[in-house]
Amino acid sequence: MAETGQGAVAAPVKDERVKETSALRKALIRPELGAIVGTIAVFIFFILFAGDSGMFNAQGILNWSTVSAQFMIIAVGACMLMIAGEFDLSVGSMIGFAGMSIALIAVTLQWPVWIAILLTFALCVAIGALNGFIVVKTGLPSFIVTLAFLFILRGFTIFFPQLIERQTIIGGISDAAEGDWLAPMFGGKIAGPFFDWLASIGVIDVFERGTRAGQPIVDGIPMLIVWALVLVVVAHTILTRTQFGNWIFAAGGDAQAARYVGVPVNRVKILMFMFTAFCATVFATCQVIEFGSAGADRGLLKEFEAIIAVVIGGALLTGGYGSVVGAALGALIFGVVQQGLFFAGVESSLFRVFLGVILLFAVILNTYIRRIITGER
Amino acid sequence: MASFDHNPIVEMKGIEKHFGPIIALNGVSFDVRPGECHCLLGDNGAGKSTFIKTMSGVHKPTKGEILFEGRRMNFDSPRDAMEAGIATVYQDLAMIPLMSVTRNFWMGREPIKKIGPMKFMDFSTANAVTMEEMRKMGINLRSPDQAVGTLSGGERQTVAIARAVYFGAKVLILDEPTSALGVRQTANVLSTIDRVRKTGIGVVFITHNVRHALAVGDRFTVLNRGRTLGTAQRGQISPEELQDMMAGGQEMVELESSLGGTV
């Protein structure tokens, strides 16, 4: 006993084979690193090449902020789900489906818009739960299960409006939403008086002609952006500061190890599928209320854009590691580049080339960061 | 050393476990007393894993009874067994490498701090306790935010053991904690077992390495083809006898003589 008992007790305070890690290196080892660098690079690039094109006046900022906020809303959901170890490929179809559901209930059935919105949220979150339930009960990869739902939901989104209205775009939602109490939560704007004030002191321009002459060009912050910021803050807080957040990391890091210490892994995963569906529905509702119409092709490819934003944000495709702030920055990079190419007068199809290239760089960087963290060689 | 006058904390009597037509356990009896290290030896396929999973609430026994502190128990889940005070440290599933030491240590039992109606995880308490508990086990962490992936295999086992001890385990089941470790790290884990035992916790040490078992064990039970072949006290049995019982006799003796010593 004695020979094994005491020898190893006095573990050395310093191990001569562990090098001190510099503060810089420590700062580098965080999931958001790539996204922070990317964001700075993208802003410098467009300030240099499109700085005088109106991209950075009030209207320009509103333009790319809105597009970024759209990406952000779905990226937040995809990020939480990916950290919990799963994917949802049905996000894009869910966006089309949710929009069509609101349109059919509000326009075709003539029910109040707030009922249409609430019913659609309930329906879509339930479909999210079904996705999650099938994944955790069958143990199939979520890639396959949600790929099935990508087609199922898109199919219904085209089928029902054709069956009922003989068309795949349904308009008239703006009229139906007139005076509704819930619709402005998604399609309205806030801080109008603040922008009036900004216009009055000359910080932002006012319309010079037309029916809105004298009003500021930007008359408020769209609720879409408010939703994006609220979702980012709430999701980030839950993930990094709460018990449930720890369970999300654990479920994605190693589900079996988490189960052995009593983490309700299945519940966590199903809830994350529901949250992803919720985010997709927020996106769809904002879009439908703003455009006043729903189209069967809405949301196409959004699932991949969400996943790319999340990966640029530093999350690992294998789960257990990532950052909501990183995903939000990934979405910001998207929005700025997509709109910036337009402002800079570059052919917009090059945006896709950019997506592919940046995705590749992000994944390579993430793999490297993970090696540092886990000490793999 | 071990206090044999104590009553067992956990007593398993005539445990059988069938998986369909397969009889994985065919009458296993085993007990652990406070402050002892009871080694469970057996070759691959002897039923060690099935047995500890039964003990830790993952499987329900087909036949036989489990007594915990003298009362009959029926664990429905690992959670139940954990609440009762049976903690299990699995070989590869002890820790999540990408998460920090603190997050791993508190996983499933995170400390909560209330701010208004909101419940947050209390990281300052969690970090302080983690550092302190690891120091007690002889590991000085650089920082509680350090990912578990940066620790060595032995240190990971130690974090898992420290966690179980901190959360009030009365029985600690260690599933082959030394099988993937080097010599030095194995010595570290064995000395951790020794330290844990001295606090009055009953340790069940599963291994197929006779030398590791003899280094810390107070009693030895050998499992072969789903049955216990009996329990021996420390000093009553030689390494060769243990080895023979595990492997099942004659053949092994011949093999060993051709190899020139105990494997």
Short mmCIF file of N, CA and C in Angstrom, two decimals, chain B residues 15-156:
data_model
loop_
_atom_site.label_atom_id
_atom_site.label_comp_id
_atom_site.label_asym_id
_atom_site.label_seq_id
_atom_site.Cartn_x
_atom_site.Cartn_y
_atom_site.Cartn_z
N ILE B 15 -27.67 -11.90 -8.04
CA ILE B 15 -28.16 -11.10 -9.16
C ILE B 15 -28.08 -11.89 -10.47
N GLU B 16 -29.20 -11.91 -11.18
CA GLU B 16 -29.20 -12.47 -12.53
C GLU B 16 -29.70 -11.41 -13.49
N LYS B 17 -29.11 -11.39 -14.67
CA LYS B 17 -29.59 -10.46 -15.69
C LYS B 17 -29.61 -11.17 -17.02
N HIS B 18 -30.80 -11.22 -17.63
CA HIS B 18 -30.93 -11.86 -18.94
C HIS B 18 -31.26 -10.80 -19.97
N PHE B 19 -30.58 -10.88 -21.10
CA PHE B 19 -30.96 -10.05 -22.25
C PHE B 19 -31.53 -11.00 -23.30
N GLY B 20 -32.84 -11.10 -23.36
CA GLY B 20 -33.43 -12.08 -24.26
C GLY B 20 -32.90 -13.45 -23.91
N PRO B 21 -32.38 -14.18 -24.90
CA PRO B 21 -31.89 -15.53 -24.61
C PRO B 21 -30.49 -15.54 -23.97
N ILE B 22 -29.84 -14.39 -23.90
CA ILE B 22 -28.48 -14.35 -23.36
C ILE B 22 -28.53 -14.16 -21.86
N ILE B 23 -27.83 -15.01 -21.13
CA ILE B 23 -27.73 -14.83 -19.68
C ILE B 23 -26.40 -14.13 -19.39
N ALA B 24 -26.48 -12.83 -19.13
CA ALA B 24 -25.25 -12.06 -18.92
C ALA B 24 -24.72 -12.28 -17.51
N LEU B 25 -25.62 -12.29 -16.55
CA LEU B 25 -25.23 -12.54 -15.16
C LEU B 25 -26.03 -13.72 -14.66
N ASN B 26 -25.35 -14.66 -14.02
CA ASN B 26 -26.03 -15.88 -13.62
C ASN B 26 -25.75 -16.15 -12.15
N GLY B 27 -26.20 -15.24 -11.31
CA GLY B 27 -26.00 -15.43 -9.88
C GLY B 27 -24.73 -14.79 -9.38
N VAL B 28 -24.80 -13.46 -9.19
CA VAL B 28 -23.64 -12.73 -8.71
C VAL B 28 -23.95 -12.15 -7.33
N SER B 29 -23.08 -12.40 -6.37
CA SER B 29 -23.25 -11.80 -5.05
C SER B 29 -22.01 -10.97 -4.73
N PHE B 30 -22.25 -9.80 -4.14
CA PHE B 30 -21.17 -8.83 -4.01
C PHE B 30 -21.59 -7.83 -2.95
N ASP B 31 -20.65 -7.36 -2.13
CA ASP B 31 -21.01 -6.28 -1.22
C ASP B 31 -19.83 -5.33 -1.02
N VAL B 32 -20.14 -4.13 -0.60
CA VAL B 32 -19.10 -3.13 -0.33
C VAL B 32 -19.33 -2.57 1.06
N ARG B 33 -18.26 -2.44 1.83
CA ARG B 33 -18.36 -1.85 3.17
C ARG B 33 -17.70 -0.48 3.15
N PRO B 34 -18.08 0.36 4.10
CA PRO B 34 -17.48 1.70 4.13
C PRO B 34 -15.97 1.62 4.31
N GLY B 35 -15.24 2.44 3.58
CA GLY B 35 -13.80 2.53 3.78
C GLY B 35 -12.99 1.40 3.20
N GLU B 36 -13.61 0.53 2.42
CA GLU B 36 -12.82 -0.53 1.81
C GLU B 36 -12.78 -0.34 0.30
N CYS B 37 -11.76 -0.96 -0.29
CA CYS B 37 -11.71 -1.00 -1.74
C CYS B 37 -11.92 -2.44 -2.16
N HIS B 38 -13.06 -2.70 -2.74
CA HIS B 38 -13.41 -4.05 -3.15
C HIS B 38 -13.19 -4.16 -4.66
N CYS B 39 -12.24 -4.99 -5.05
CA CYS B 39 -11.92 -5.10 -6.46
C CYS B 39 -12.79 -6.16 -7.13
N LEU B 40 -13.33 -5.82 -8.27
CA LEU B 40 -14.09 -6.78 -9.05
C LEU B 40 -13.26 -7.10 -10.29
N LEU B 41 -12.78 -8.34 -10.33
CA LEU B 41 -11.92 -8.71 -11.45
C LEU B 41 -12.67 -9.63 -12.39
N GLY B 42 -12.27 -9.57 -13.64
CA GLY B 42 -12.88 -10.46 -14.60
C GLY B 42 -12.33 -10.18 -15.96
N ASP B 43 -12.30 -11.20 -16.80
CA ASP B 43 -11.79 -11.00 -18.15
C ASP B 43 -12.87 -10.31 -18.99
N ASN B 44 -12.51 -9.92 -20.20
CA ASN B 44 -13.51 -9.34 -21.09
C ASN B 44 -14.65 -10.33 -21.27
N GLY B 45 -15.88 -9.83 -21.21
CA GLY B 45 -17.03 -10.69 -21.42
C GLY B 45 -17.47 -11.46 -20.18
N ALA B 46 -16.81 -11.22 -19.05
CA ALA B 46 -17.17 -11.94 -17.84
C ALA B 46 -18.48 -11.42 -17.26
N GLY B 47 -18.88 -10.21 -17.65
CA GLY B 47 -20.12 -9.63 -17.13
C GLY B 47 -19.87 -8.46 -16.20
N LYS B 48 -18.63 -7.97 -16.17
CA LYS B 48 -18.30 -6.85 -15.27
C LYS B 48 -19.16 -5.63 -15.57
N SER B 49 -19.23 -5.26 -16.85
CA SER B 49 -19.95 -4.05 -17.22
C SER B 49 -21.44 -4.18 -16.90
N THR B 50 -22.01 -5.33 -17.25
CA THR B 50 -23.43 -5.54 -16.97
C THR B 50 -23.68 -5.44 -15.47
N PHE B 51 -22.75 -6.01 -14.70
CA PHE B 51 -22.94 -6.01 -13.26
C PHE B 51 -22.90 -4.59 -12.68
N ILE B 52 -21.91 -3.79 -13.09
CA ILE B 52 -21.87 -2.45 -12.50
C ILE B 52 -23.00 -1.58 -13.01
N LYS B 53 -23.45 -1.87 -14.23
CA LYS B 53 -24.61 -1.10 -14.72
C LYS B 53 -25.86 -1.46 -13.92
N THR B 54 -25.94 -2.71 -13.46
CA THR B 54 -27.06 -3.10 -12.61
C THR B 54 -26.96 -2.37 -11.26
N MET B 55 -25.73 -2.32 -10.76
CA MET B 55 -25.50 -1.68 -9.46
C MET B 55 -25.79 -0.17 -9.53
N SER B 56 -25.49 0.44 -10.69
CA SER B 56 -25.64 1.89 -10.77
C SER B 56 -26.97 2.31 -11.37
N GLY B 57 -27.88 1.35 -11.53
CA GLY B 57 -29.25 1.72 -11.90
C GLY B 57 -29.53 1.79 -13.39
N VAL B 58 -28.55 1.45 -14.22
CA VAL B 58 -28.80 1.49 -15.67
C VAL B 58 -29.68 0.29 -16.08
N HIS B 59 -29.33 -0.91 -15.57
CA HIS B 59 -30.14 -2.09 -15.83
C HIS B 59 -30.90 -2.49 -14.57
N LYS B 60 -32.05 -3.13 -14.79
CA LYS B 60 -32.76 -3.72 -13.65
C LYS B 60 -32.45 -5.21 -13.62
N PRO B 61 -32.13 -5.76 -12.46
CA PRO B 61 -31.82 -7.20 -12.43
C PRO B 61 -33.05 -8.03 -12.76
N THR B 62 -32.83 -9.14 -13.47
CA THR B 62 -33.93 -10.06 -13.78
C THR B 62 -34.34 -10.81 -12.51
N LYS B 63 -33.33 -11.20 -11.73
CA LYS B 63 -33.57 -11.88 -10.45
C LYS B 63 -32.57 -11.35 -9.42
N GLY B 64 -32.86 -11.58 -8.18
CA GLY B 64 -31.92 -11.20 -7.12
C GLY B 64 -32.31 -9.87 -6.50
N GLU B 65 -31.65 -9.53 -5.38
CA GLU B 65 -32.03 -8.28 -4.72
C GLU B 65 -30.82 -7.41 -4.41
N ILE B 66 -31.10 -6.09 -4.36
CA ILE B 66 -30.08 -5.11 -4.04
C ILE B 66 -30.47 -4.48 -2.71
N LEU B 67 -29.58 -4.58 -1.73
CA LEU B 67 -29.83 -3.93 -0.44
C LEU B 67 -28.91 -2.73 -0.33
N PHE B 68 -29.50 -1.58 -0.01
CA PHE B 68 -28.70 -0.39 0.21
C PHE B 68 -28.87 0.03 1.65
N GLU B 69 -27.78 0.01 2.41
CA GLU B 69 -27.80 0.26 3.85
C GLU B 69 -28.87 -0.58 4.54
N GLY B 70 -28.96 -1.84 4.12
CA GLY B 70 -29.86 -2.79 4.75
C GLY B 70 -31.28 -2.79 4.22
N ARG B 71 -31.63 -1.77 3.40
CA ARG B 71 -33.00 -1.72 2.88
C ARG B 71 -33.01 -2.19 1.43
N ARG B 72 -34.10 -2.85 1.08
CA ARG B 72 -34.23 -3.31 -0.30
C ARG B 72 -34.45 -2.12 -1.23
N MET B 73 -33.69 -2.06 -2.30
CA MET B 73 -33.80 -0.91 -3.20
C MET B 73 -34.14 -1.37 -4.60
N ASN B 74 -34.82 -0.50 -5.29
CA ASN B 74 -35.15 -0.76 -6.68
C ASN B 74 -34.86 0.50 -7.48
N PHE B 75 -33.71 0.56 -8.08
CA PHE B 75 -33.35 1.78 -8.81
C PHE B 75 -33.99 1.78 -10.20
N ASP B 76 -34.68 2.88 -10.50
CA ASP B 76 -35.30 2.97 -11.82
C ASP B 76 -34.39 3.63 -12.84
N SER B 77 -33.43 4.40 -12.37
CA SER B 77 -32.55 5.11 -13.30
C SER B 77 -31.22 5.38 -12.61
N PRO B 78 -30.19 5.73 -13.40
CA PRO B 78 -28.90 6.10 -12.80
C PRO B 78 -29.08 7.26 -11.82
N ARG B 79 -30.05 8.12 -12.13
CA ARG B 79 -30.32 9.27 -11.27
C ARG B 79 -30.70 8.81 -9.86
N ASP B 80 -31.58 7.79 -9.77
CA ASP B 80 -32.02 7.26 -8.47
C ASP B 80 -30.82 6.76 -7.67
N ALA B 81 -29.97 5.98 -8.36
CA ALA B 81 -28.80 5.42 -7.69
C ALA B 81 -27.89 6.54 -7.21
N MET B 82 -27.76 7.57 -8.05
CA MET B 82 -26.91 8.71 -7.70
C MET B 82 -27.44 9.41 -6.46
N GLU B 83 -28.76 9.62 -6.43
CA GLU B 83 -29.38 10.30 -5.29
C GLU B 83 -29.13 9.50 -4.01
N ALA B 84 -29.16 8.16 -4.14
CA ALA B 84 -28.96 7.32 -2.97
C ALA B 84 -27.50 7.36 -2.50
N GLY B 85 -26.59 7.71 -3.40
CA GLY B 85 -25.18 7.80 -3.02
C GLY B 85 -24.27 6.82 -3.73
N ILE B 86 -24.77 6.24 -4.84
CA ILE B 86 -23.91 5.36 -5.63
C ILE B 86 -23.44 6.14 -6.86
N ALA B 87 -22.17 6.47 -6.91
CA ALA B 87 -21.64 7.24 -8.03
C ALA B 87 -20.78 6.34 -8.89
N THR B 88 -20.92 6.48 -10.20
CA THR B 88 -20.16 5.64 -11.11
C THR B 88 -19.28 6.52 -11.99
N VAL B 89 -18.03 6.15 -12.12
CA VAL B 89 -17.13 6.86 -13.03
C VAL B 89 -16.80 5.90 -14.17
N TYR B 90 -17.31 6.23 -15.35
CA TYR B 90 -17.07 5.36 -16.50
C TYR B 90 -15.75 5.71 -17.15
N GLN B 91 -15.16 4.71 -17.74
CA GLN B 91 -13.83 4.85 -18.30
C GLN B 91 -13.70 6.00 -19.29
N ASP B 92 -14.47 5.96 -20.40
CA ASP B 92 -14.29 7.02 -21.40
C ASP B 92 -15.37 8.07 -21.31
N LEU B 93 -16.39 7.80 -20.53
CA LEU B 93 -17.54 8.69 -20.55
C LEU B 93 -17.59 9.57 -19.32
N ALA B 94 -16.45 9.73 -18.67
CA ALA B 94 -16.46 10.48 -17.43
C ALA B 94 -16.61 11.97 -17.69
N MET B 95 -15.99 12.48 -18.74
CA MET B 95 -15.83 13.92 -18.92
C MET B 95 -16.12 14.30 -20.36
N ILE B 96 -16.46 15.56 -20.56
CA ILE B 96 -16.64 16.08 -21.91
C ILE B 96 -15.46 17.01 -22.22
N PRO B 97 -14.59 16.60 -23.16
CA PRO B 97 -13.32 17.30 -23.36
C PRO B 97 -13.45 18.77 -23.75
N LEU B 98 -14.50 19.13 -24.50
CA LEU B 98 -14.59 20.52 -24.97
C LEU B 98 -15.06 21.48 -23.89
N MET B 99 -15.61 20.94 -22.81
CA MET B 99 -16.13 21.82 -21.76
C MET B 99 -15.08 22.05 -20.69
N SER B 100 -15.23 23.18 -19.98
CA SER B 100 -14.25 23.53 -18.96
C SER B 100 -14.35 22.57 -17.78
N VAL B 101 -13.33 22.57 -16.95
CA VAL B 101 -13.32 21.70 -15.78
C VAL B 101 -14.52 22.01 -14.90
N THR B 102 -14.79 23.30 -14.68
CA THR B 102 -15.92 23.68 -13.83
C THR B 102 -17.23 23.16 -14.41
N ARG B 103 -17.43 23.40 -15.70
CA ARG B 103 -18.69 22.97 -16.32
C ARG B 103 -18.86 21.46 -16.21
N ASN B 104 -17.76 20.71 -16.36
CA ASN B 104 -17.82 19.27 -16.22
C ASN B 104 -18.11 18.85 -14.79
N PHE B 105 -17.40 19.51 -13.87
CA PHE B 105 -17.51 19.15 -12.46
C PHE B 105 -18.97 19.26 -11.99
N TRP B 106 -19.65 20.31 -12.42
CA TRP B 106 -21.00 20.59 -11.92
C TRP B 106 -22.09 20.06 -12.82
N MET B 107 -21.71 19.44 -13.93
CA MET B 107 -22.68 18.99 -14.93
C MET B 107 -23.81 18.18 -14.28
N GLY B 108 -25.02 18.61 -14.52
CA GLY B 108 -26.19 17.92 -13.96
C GLY B 108 -26.59 18.42 -12.58
N ARG B 109 -25.67 19.12 -11.89
CA ARG B 109 -26.00 19.61 -10.54
C ARG B 109 -25.47 21.02 -10.34
N GLU B 110 -25.70 21.87 -11.33
CA GLU B 110 -25.14 23.21 -11.33
C GLU B 110 -25.68 24.04 -10.16
N PRO B 111 -24.80 24.81 -9.51
CA PRO B 111 -25.26 25.67 -8.43
C PRO B 111 -26.03 26.86 -9.02
N ILE B 112 -27.11 27.22 -8.35
CA ILE B 112 -28.00 28.26 -8.88
C ILE B 112 -27.93 29.51 -8.02
N LYS B 113 -27.91 30.64 -8.71
CA LYS B 113 -27.92 31.93 -8.01
C LYS B 113 -29.12 32.69 -8.57
N LYS B 114 -29.96 33.20 -7.67
CA LYS B 114 -31.15 33.90 -8.16
C LYS B 114 -30.90 35.39 -8.23
N ILE B 115 -31.22 35.99 -9.37
CA ILE B 115 -31.22 37.45 -9.46
C ILE B 115 -32.63 37.83 -9.86
N GLY B 116 -33.39 38.35 -8.92
CA GLY B 116 -34.80 38.59 -9.17
C GLY B 116 -35.48 37.27 -9.48
N PRO B 117 -36.31 37.25 -10.53
CA PRO B 117 -36.99 36.00 -10.87
C PRO B 117 -36.11 35.08 -11.71
N MET B 118 -34.93 35.58 -12.13
CA MET B 118 -34.09 34.80 -13.04
C MET B 118 -33.15 33.90 -12.25
N LYS B 119 -32.95 32.69 -12.77
CA LYS B 119 -32.01 31.78 -12.13
C LYS B 119 -30.77 31.67 -13.00
N PHE B 120 -29.63 31.99 -12.43
CA PHE B 120 -28.39 31.88 -13.17
C PHE B 120 -27.50 30.82 -12.52
N MET B 121 -26.52 30.36 -13.28
CA MET B 121 -25.55 29.43 -12.73
C MET B 121 -24.53 30.26 -11.94
N ASP B 122 -24.24 29.82 -10.72
CA ASP B 122 -23.36 30.58 -9.84
C ASP B 122 -21.90 30.22 -10.13
N PHE B 123 -21.31 30.93 -11.09
CA PHE B 123 -19.97 30.54 -11.52
C PHE B 123 -18.89 30.84 -10.49
N SER B 124 -19.07 31.90 -9.67
CA SER B 124 -17.99 32.20 -8.72
C SER B 124 -17.88 31.08 -7.69
N THR B 125 -19.03 30.62 -7.17
CA THR B 125 -19.00 29.49 -6.24
C THR B 125 -18.47 28.25 -6.95
N ALA B 126 -19.01 27.98 -8.13
CA ALA B 126 -18.64 26.77 -8.87
C ALA B 126 -17.12 26.72 -9.11
N ASN B 127 -16.55 27.83 -9.56
CA ASN B 127 -15.11 27.85 -9.83
C ASN B 127 -14.30 27.65 -8.57
N ALA B 128 -14.69 28.34 -7.49
CA ALA B 128 -13.93 28.24 -6.24
C ALA B 128 -13.94 26.81 -5.71
N VAL B 129 -15.14 26.19 -5.70
CA VAL B 129 -15.24 24.83 -5.18
C VAL B 129 -14.42 23.87 -6.05
N THR B 130 -14.51 24.04 -7.36
CA THR B 130 -13.78 23.15 -8.27
C THR B 130 -12.28 23.21 -8.00
N MET B 131 -11.75 24.44 -7.92
CA MET B 131 -10.31 24.60 -7.67
C MET B 131 -9.92 23.91 -6.36
N GLU B 132 -10.74 24.14 -5.33
CA GLU B 132 -10.44 23.61 -4.00
C GLU B 132 -10.47 22.07 -4.01
N GLU B 133 -11.52 21.49 -4.60
CA GLU B 133 -11.65 20.04 -4.61
C GLU B 133 -10.53 19.39 -5.42
N MET B 134 -10.14 20.04 -6.51
CA MET B 134 -9.06 19.49 -7.32
C MET B 134 -7.73 19.58 -6.57
N ARG B 135 -7.57 20.66 -5.81
CA ARG B 135 -6.34 20.80 -5.04
C ARG B 135 -6.24 19.68 -4.00
N LYS B 136 -7.40 19.37 -3.38
CA LYS B 136 -7.41 18.28 -2.39
C LYS B 136 -6.97 16.96 -3.01
N MET B 137 -7.27 16.78 -4.30
CA MET B 137 -6.90 15.54 -4.98
C MET B 137 -5.49 15.62 -5.55
N GLY B 138 -4.81 16.73 -5.29
CA GLY B 138 -3.44 16.84 -5.74
C GLY B 138 -3.27 17.34 -7.16
N ILE B 139 -4.29 18.00 -7.70
CA ILE B 139 -4.15 18.57 -9.04
C ILE B 139 -4.32 20.09 -8.95
N ASN B 140 -3.29 20.80 -9.36
CA ASN B 140 -3.38 22.26 -9.36
C ASN B 140 -3.75 22.73 -10.75
N LEU B 141 -4.98 23.19 -10.89
CA LEU B 141 -5.44 23.63 -12.20
C LEU B 141 -4.86 25.00 -12.50
N ARG B 142 -4.59 25.23 -13.79
CA ARG B 142 -4.18 26.57 -14.21
C ARG B 142 -5.35 27.52 -14.01
N SER B 143 -6.51 27.08 -14.48
CA SER B 143 -7.70 27.90 -14.31
C SER B 143 -8.92 26.99 -14.41
N PRO B 144 -9.99 27.32 -13.70
CA PRO B 144 -11.17 26.46 -13.78
C PRO B 144 -11.84 26.51 -15.16
N ASP B 145 -11.44 27.49 -15.99
CA ASP B 145 -12.00 27.59 -17.35
C ASP B 145 -11.29 26.67 -18.33
N GLN B 146 -10.20 26.08 -17.85
CA GLN B 146 -9.41 25.19 -18.69
C GLN B 146 -10.30 24.05 -19.20
N ALA B 147 -10.20 23.75 -20.50
CA ALA B 147 -11.00 22.65 -21.04
C ALA B 147 -10.47 21.33 -20.52
N VAL B 148 -11.38 20.40 -20.26
CA VAL B 148 -10.96 19.09 -19.75
C VAL B 148 -10.04 18.39 -20.75
N GLY B 149 -10.23 18.70 -22.04
CA GLY B 149 -9.38 18.12 -23.08
C GLY B 149 -7.90 18.36 -22.88
N THR B 150 -7.56 19.42 -22.13
CA THR B 150 -6.15 19.72 -21.92
C THR B 150 -5.56 18.89 -20.77
N LEU B 151 -6.42 18.17 -20.03
CA LEU B 151 -5.91 17.36 -18.92
C LEU B 151 -5.48 15.99 -19.43
N SER B 152 -4.63 15.33 -18.66
CA SER B 152 -4.23 13.97 -19.02
C SER B 152 -5.33 12.99 -18.63
N GLY B 153 -5.23 11.76 -19.13
CA GLY B 153 -6.24 10.76 -18.84
C GLY B 153 -6.42 10.52 -17.36
N GLY B 154 -5.32 10.47 -16.62
CA GLY B 154 -5.38 10.25 -15.18
C GLY B 154 -6.06 11.41 -14.48
N GLU B 155 -5.73 12.62 -14.93
CA GLU B 155 -6.34 13.81 -14.32
C GLU B 155 -7.84 13.85 -14.57
N ARG B 156 -8.24 13.40 -15.77
CA ARG B 156 -9.69 13.37 -16.06
C ARG B 156 -10.41 12.42 -15.12
#
